[in-house]
PDB file of C-alpha atoms in Angstrom:
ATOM      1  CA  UNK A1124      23.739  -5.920  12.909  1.00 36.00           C
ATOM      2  CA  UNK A1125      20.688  -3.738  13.861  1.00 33.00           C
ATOM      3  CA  UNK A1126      20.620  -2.126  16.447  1.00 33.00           C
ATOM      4  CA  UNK A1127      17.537  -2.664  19.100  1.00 31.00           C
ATOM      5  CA  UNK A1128      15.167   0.110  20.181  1.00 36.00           C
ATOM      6  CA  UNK A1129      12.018   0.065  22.964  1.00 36.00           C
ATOM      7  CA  UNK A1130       9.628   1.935  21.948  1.00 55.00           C
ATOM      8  CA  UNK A1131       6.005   1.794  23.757  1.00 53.00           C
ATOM      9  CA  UNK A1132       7.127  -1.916  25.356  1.00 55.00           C
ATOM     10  CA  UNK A1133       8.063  -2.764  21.618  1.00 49.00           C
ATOM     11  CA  UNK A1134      11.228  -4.331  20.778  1.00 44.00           C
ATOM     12  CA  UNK A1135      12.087  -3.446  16.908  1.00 39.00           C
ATOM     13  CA  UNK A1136      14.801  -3.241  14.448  1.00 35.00           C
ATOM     14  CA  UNK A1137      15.967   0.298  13.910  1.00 34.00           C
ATOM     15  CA  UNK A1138      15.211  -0.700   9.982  1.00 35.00           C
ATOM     16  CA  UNK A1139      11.521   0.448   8.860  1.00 37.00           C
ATOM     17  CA  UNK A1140       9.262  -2.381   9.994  1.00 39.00           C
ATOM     18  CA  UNK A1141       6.880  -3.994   6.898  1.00 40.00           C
ATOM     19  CA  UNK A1142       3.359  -2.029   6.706  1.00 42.00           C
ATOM     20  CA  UNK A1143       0.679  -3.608   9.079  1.00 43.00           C
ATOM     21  CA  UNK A1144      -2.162  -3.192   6.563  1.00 42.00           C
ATOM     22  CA  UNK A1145      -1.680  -5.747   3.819  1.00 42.00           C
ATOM     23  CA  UNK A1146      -3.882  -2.833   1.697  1.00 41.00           C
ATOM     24  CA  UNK A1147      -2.492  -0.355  -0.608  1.00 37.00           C
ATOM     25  CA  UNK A1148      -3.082   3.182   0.899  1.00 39.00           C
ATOM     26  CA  UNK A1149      -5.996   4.957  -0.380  1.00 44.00           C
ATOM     27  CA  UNK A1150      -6.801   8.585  -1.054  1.00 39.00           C
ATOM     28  CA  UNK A1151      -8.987   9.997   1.548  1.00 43.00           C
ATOM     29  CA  UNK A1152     -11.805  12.368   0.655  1.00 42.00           C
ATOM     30  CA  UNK A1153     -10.077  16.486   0.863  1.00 36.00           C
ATOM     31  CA  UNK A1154     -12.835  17.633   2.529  1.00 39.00           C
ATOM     32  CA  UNK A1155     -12.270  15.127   5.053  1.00 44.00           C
ATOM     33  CA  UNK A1156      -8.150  15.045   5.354  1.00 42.00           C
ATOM     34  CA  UNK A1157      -8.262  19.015   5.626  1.00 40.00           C
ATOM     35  CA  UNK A1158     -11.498  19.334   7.890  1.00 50.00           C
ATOM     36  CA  UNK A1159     -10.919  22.216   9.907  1.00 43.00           C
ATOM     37  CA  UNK A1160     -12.367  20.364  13.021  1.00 76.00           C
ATOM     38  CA  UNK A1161      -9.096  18.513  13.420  1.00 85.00           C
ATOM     39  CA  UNK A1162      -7.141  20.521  15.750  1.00 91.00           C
ATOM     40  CA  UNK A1163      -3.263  21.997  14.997  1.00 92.00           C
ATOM     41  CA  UNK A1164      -0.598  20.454  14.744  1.00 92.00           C
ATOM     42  CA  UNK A1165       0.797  20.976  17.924  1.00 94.00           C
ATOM     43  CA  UNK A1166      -2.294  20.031  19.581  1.00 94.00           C
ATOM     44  CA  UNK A1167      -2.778  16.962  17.477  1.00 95.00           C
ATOM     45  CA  UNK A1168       0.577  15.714  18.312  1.00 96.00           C
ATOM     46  CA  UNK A1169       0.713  16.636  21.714  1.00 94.00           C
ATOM     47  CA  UNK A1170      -2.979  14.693  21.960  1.00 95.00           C
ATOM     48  CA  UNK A1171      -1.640  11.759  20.337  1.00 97.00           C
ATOM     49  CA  UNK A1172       1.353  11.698  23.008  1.00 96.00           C
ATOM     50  CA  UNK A1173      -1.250  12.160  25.802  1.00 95.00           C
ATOM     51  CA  UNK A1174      -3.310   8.989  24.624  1.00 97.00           C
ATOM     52  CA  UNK A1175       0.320   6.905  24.590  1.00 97.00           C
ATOM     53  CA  UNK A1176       1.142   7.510  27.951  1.00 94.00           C
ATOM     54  CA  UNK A1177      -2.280   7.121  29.137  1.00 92.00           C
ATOM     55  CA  UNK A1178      -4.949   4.910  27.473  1.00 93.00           C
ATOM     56  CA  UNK A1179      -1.788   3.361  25.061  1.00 94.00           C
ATOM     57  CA  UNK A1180       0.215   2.439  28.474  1.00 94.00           C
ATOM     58  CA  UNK A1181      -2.445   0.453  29.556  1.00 93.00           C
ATOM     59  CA  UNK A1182      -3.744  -1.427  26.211  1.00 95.00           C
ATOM     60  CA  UNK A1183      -0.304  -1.124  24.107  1.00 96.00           C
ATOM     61  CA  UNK A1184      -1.576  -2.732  20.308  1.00 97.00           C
ATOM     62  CA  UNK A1185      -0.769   0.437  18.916  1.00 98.00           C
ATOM     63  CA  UNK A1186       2.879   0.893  17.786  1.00 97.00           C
ATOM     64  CA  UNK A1187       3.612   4.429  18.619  1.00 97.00           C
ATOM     65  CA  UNK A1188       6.445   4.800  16.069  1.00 97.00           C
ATOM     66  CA  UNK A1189       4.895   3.469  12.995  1.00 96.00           C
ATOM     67  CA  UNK A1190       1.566   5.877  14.073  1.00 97.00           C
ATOM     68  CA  UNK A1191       3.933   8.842  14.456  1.00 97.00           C
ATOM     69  CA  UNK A1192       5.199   7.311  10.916  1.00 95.00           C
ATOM     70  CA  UNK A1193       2.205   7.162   9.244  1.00 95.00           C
ATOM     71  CA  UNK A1194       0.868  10.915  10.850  1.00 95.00           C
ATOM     72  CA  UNK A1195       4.298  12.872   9.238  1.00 94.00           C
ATOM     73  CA  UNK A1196       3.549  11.038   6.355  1.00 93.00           C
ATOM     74  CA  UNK A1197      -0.379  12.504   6.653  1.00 92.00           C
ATOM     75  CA  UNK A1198       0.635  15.831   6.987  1.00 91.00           C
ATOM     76  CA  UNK A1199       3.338  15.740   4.057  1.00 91.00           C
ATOM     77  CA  UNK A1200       0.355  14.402   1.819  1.00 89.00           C
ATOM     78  CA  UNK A1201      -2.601  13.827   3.293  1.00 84.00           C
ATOM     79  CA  UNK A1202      -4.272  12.244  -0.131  1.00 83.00           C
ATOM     80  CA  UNK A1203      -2.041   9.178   0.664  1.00 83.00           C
ATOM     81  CA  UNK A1204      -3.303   8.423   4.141  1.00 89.00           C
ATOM     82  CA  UNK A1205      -5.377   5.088   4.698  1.00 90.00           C
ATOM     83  CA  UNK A1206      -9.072   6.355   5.851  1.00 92.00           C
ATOM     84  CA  UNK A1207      -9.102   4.019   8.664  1.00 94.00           C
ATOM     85  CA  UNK A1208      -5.582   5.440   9.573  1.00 95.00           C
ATOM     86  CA  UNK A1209      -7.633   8.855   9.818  1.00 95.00           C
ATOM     87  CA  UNK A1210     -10.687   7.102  11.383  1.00 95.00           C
ATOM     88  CA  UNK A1211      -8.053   5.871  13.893  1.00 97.00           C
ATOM     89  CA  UNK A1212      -6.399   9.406  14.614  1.00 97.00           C
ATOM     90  CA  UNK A1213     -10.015  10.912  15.250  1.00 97.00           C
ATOM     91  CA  UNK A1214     -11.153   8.191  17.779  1.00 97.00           C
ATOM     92  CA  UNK A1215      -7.652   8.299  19.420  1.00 97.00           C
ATOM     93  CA  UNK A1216      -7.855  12.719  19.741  1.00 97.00           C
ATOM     94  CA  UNK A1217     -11.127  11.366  21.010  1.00 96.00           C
ATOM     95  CA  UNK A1218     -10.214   9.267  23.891  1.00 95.00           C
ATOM     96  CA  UNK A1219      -7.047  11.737  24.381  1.00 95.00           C
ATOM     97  CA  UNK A1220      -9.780  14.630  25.019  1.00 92.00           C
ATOM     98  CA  UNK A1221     -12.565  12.572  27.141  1.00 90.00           C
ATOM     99  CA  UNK A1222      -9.824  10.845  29.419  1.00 88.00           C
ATOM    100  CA  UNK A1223      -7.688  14.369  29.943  1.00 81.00           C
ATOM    101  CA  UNK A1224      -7.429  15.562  33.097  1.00 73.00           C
ATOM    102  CA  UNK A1225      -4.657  17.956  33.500  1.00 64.00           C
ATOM    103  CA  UNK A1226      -6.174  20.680  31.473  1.00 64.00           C
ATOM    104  CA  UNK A1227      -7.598  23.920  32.221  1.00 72.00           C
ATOM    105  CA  UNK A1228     -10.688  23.242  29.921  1.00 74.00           C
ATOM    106  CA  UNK A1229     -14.257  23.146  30.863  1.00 78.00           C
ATOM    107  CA  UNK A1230     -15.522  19.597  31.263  1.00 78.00           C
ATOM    108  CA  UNK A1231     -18.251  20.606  29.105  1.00 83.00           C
ATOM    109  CA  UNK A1232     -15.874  21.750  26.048  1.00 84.00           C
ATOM    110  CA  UNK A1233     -13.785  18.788  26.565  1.00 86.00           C
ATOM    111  CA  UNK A1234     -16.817  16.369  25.890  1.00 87.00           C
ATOM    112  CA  UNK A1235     -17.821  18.208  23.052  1.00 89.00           C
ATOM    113  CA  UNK A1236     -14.623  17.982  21.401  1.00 91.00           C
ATOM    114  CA  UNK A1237     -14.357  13.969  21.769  1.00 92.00           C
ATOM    115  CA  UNK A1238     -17.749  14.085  20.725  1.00 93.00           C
ATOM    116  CA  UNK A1239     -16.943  15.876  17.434  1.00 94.00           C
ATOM    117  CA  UNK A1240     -13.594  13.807  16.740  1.00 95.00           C
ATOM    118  CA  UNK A1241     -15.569  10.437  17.409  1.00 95.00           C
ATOM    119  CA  UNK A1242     -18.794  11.122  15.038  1.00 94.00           C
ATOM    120  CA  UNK A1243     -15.517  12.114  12.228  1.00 94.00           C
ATOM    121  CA  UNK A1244     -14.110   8.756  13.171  1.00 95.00           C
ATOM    122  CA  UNK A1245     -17.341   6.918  12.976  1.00 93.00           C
ATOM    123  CA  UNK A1246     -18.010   8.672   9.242  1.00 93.00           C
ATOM    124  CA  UNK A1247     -14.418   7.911   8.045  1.00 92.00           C
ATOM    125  CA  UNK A1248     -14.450   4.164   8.580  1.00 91.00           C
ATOM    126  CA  UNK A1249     -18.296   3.237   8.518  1.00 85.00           C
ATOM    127  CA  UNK A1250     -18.054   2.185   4.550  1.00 82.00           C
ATOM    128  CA  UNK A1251     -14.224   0.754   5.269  1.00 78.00           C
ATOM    129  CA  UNK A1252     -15.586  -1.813   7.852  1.00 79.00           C
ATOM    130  CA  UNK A1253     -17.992  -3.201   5.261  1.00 73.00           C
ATOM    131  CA  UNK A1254     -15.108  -3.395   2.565  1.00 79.00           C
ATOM    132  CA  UNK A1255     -13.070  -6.547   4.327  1.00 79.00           C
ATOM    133  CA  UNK A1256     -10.551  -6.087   7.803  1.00 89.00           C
ATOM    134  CA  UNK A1257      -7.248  -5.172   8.776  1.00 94.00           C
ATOM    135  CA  UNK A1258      -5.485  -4.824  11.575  1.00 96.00           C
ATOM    136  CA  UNK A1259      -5.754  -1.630  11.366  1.00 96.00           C
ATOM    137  CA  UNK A1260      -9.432  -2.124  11.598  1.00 96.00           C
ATOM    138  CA  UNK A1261      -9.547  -4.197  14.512  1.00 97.00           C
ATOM    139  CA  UNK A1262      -7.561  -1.612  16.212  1.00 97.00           C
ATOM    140  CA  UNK A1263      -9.619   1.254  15.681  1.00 97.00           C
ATOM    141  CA  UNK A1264     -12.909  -1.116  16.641  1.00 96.00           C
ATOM    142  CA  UNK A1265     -11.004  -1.565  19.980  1.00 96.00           C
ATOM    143  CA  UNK A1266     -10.528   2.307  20.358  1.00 97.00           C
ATOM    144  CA  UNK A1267     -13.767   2.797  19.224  1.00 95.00           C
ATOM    145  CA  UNK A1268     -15.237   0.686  21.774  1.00 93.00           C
ATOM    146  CA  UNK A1269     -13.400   1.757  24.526  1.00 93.00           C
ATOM    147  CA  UNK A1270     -14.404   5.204  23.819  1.00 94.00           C
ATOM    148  CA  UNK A1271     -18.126   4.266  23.909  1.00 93.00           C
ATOM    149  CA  UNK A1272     -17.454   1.892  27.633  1.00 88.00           C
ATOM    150  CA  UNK A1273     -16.064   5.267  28.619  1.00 83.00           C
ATOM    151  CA  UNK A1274     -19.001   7.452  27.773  1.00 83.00           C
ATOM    152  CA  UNK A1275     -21.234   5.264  28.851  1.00 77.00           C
ATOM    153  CA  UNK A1276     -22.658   3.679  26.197  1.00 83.00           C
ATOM    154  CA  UNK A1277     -21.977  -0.064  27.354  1.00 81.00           C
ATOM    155  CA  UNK A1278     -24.608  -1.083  24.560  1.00 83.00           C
ATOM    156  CA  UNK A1279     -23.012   0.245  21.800  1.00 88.00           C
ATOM    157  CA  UNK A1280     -19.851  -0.492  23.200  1.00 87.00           C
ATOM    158  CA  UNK A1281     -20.750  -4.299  23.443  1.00 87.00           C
ATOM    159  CA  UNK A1282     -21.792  -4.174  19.648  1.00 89.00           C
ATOM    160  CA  UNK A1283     -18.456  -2.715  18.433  1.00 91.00           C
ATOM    161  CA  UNK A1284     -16.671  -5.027  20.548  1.00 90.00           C
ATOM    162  CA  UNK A1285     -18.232  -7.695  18.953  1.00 90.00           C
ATOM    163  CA  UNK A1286     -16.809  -6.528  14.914  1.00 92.00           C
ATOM    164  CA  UNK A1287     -13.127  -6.047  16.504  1.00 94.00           C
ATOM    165  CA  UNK A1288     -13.697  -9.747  17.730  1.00 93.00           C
ATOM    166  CA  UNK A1289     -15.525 -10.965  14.495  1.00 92.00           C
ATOM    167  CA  UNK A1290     -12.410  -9.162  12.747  1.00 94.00           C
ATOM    168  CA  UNK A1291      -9.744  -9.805  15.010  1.00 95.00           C
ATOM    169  CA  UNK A1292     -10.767 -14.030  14.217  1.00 94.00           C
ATOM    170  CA  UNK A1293     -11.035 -13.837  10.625  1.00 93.00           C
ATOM    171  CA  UNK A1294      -7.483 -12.437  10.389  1.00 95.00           C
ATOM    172  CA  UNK A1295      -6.659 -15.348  12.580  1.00 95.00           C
ATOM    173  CA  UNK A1296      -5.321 -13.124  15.566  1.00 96.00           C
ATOM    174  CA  UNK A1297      -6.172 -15.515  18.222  1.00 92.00           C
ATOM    175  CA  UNK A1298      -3.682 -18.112  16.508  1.00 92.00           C
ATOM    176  CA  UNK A1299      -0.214 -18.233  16.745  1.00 89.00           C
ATOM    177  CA  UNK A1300       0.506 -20.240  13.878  1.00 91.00           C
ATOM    178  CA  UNK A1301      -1.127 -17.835  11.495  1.00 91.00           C
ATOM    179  CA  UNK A1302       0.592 -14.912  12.916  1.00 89.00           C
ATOM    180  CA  UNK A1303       4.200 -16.832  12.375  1.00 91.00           C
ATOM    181  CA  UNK A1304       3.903 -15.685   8.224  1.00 91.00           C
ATOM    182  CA  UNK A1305       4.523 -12.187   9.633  1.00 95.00           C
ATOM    183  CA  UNK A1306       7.162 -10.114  10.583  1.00 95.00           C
ATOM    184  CA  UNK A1307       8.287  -9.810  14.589  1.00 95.00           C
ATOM    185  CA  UNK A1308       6.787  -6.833  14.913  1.00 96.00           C
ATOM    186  CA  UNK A1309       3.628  -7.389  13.196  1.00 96.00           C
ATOM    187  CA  UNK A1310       3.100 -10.419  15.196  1.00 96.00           C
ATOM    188  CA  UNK A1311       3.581  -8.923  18.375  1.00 97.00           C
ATOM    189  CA  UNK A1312       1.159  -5.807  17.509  1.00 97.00           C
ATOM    190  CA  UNK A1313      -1.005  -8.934  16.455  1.00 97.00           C
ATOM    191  CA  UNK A1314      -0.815 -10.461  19.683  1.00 96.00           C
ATOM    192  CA  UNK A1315      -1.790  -7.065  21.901  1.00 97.00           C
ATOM    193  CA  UNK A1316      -4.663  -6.443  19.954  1.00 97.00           C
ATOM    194  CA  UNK A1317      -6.191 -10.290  20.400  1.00 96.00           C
ATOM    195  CA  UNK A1318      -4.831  -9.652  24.159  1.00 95.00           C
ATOM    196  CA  UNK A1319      -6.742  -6.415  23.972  1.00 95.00           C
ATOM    197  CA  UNK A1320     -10.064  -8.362  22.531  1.00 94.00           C
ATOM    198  CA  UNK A1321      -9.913 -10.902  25.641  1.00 92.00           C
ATOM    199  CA  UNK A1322      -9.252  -8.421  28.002  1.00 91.00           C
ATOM    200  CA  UNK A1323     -12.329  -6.053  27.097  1.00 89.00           C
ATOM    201  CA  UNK A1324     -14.139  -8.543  26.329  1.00 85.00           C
ATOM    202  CA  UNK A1325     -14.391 -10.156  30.026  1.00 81.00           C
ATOM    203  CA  UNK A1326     -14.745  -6.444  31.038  1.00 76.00           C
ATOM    204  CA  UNK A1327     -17.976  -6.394  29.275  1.00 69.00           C
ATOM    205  CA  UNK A1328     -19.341  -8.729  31.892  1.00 65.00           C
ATOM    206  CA  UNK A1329     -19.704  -6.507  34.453  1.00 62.00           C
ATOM    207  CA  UNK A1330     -22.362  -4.988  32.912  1.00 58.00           C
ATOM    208  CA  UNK A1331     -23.899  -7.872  32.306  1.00 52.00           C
ATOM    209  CA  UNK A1332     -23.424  -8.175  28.860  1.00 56.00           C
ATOM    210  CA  UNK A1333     -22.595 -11.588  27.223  1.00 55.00           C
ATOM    211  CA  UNK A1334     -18.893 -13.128  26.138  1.00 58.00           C
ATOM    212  CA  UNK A1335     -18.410 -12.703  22.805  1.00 62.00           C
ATOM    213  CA  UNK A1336     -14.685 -14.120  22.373  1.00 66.00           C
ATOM    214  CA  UNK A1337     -14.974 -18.234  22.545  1.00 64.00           C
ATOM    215  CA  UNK A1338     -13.296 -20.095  25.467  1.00 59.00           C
TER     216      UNK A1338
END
């Protein structure tokens, strides 16, 4: 019998769960898997662990073990990683830098950072959003537009939240019987990130911007 493990408020099987992206990994570019922009290792990782107990406690439709997964797997050989894995990792170091607090860096060099990691982010997926969706998509259009609500740009922030819901309904995320041909954990990682669509979408009314999800 497998044995159960919690991990980020998921329940899995200690087996490896099925990949979330339908798609067959694709190369990524060198010159953007090895851009020297990305930070070390350590930092990377310890950024990545700062955005799961912050940003990732609060809107959980990341799984942290198959990201951690999918990163060792980057750094073994990063030709094999998805681009919109990568485009995820930037906007996440992104949101890890903006939102940190507990660091003895200069506001200033903090925002520039994000800044830099998002505009990577934005360049790695820009021609994979136009290709078809994934999951994976609609997850980093929900990071994405986070990102922007945080920096103040509610405009663009409203426009990106639109794709992840345009996405997030032609994968069928807002039904349940569409999500039963998956795997547990797939469909509960499908479920957060329709959660996640509702949820920032109503937030987007406070700025007086309209609903975009449908009642």
């Amino acid at each position: 019998m497998d044995k159960i493990a919690y991990d980020g408020g998921f329940v899995s099987a200690t087996r490896p769960p099925s990949p979330v992206s339908g798609r067959t990994p694709t190369a990524v570019h060198a010159g953007l898997a090895t851009d020297p922009l990305l930070p070390s290792s350590e930092e990377t990782l310890q950024l990545i662990r700062r955005y799961f107990y912050d940003t990732g406690l609060l809107f959980p439709y990341i799984h942290p073990p198959t990201f951690f997964e999918t990163y060792h797997q980057f750094k073994n050989n990063a030709k094999k990683v998805r681009r919109t894995w990568l485009g995820l990792l930037n906007i996440m170091l992104a949101m890890a830098k903006v939102t940190a607090v507990s660091t003895h860096a200069p506001a200033e060099t903090r925002i520039t950072e994000s800044t830099r990691y998002y505009r990577q982010a934005l360049n790695l997926c820009r021609g994979e959003i136009l290709r078809g969706t994934t999951l994976e998509v609609v997850q980093y259009l929900l990071l994405m537009g986070q990102y922007l609500q945080g920096t103040q740009k509610s405009v663009q922030a409203w426009t990106v939240h639109g794709l992840a819901v345009k996405a997030a309904l032609q994968l069928g995320l807002h039904s349940k019987d569409a999500s039963q041909a998956f795997p547990p954990l797939e469909r509960e990682i499908r479920k957060r990130a329709w959660f996640a669509c509702v949820v920032l979408d109503r937030y987007t009314t406070l700025y007086k911007l309209s609903i975009v999800v449908p009642d």
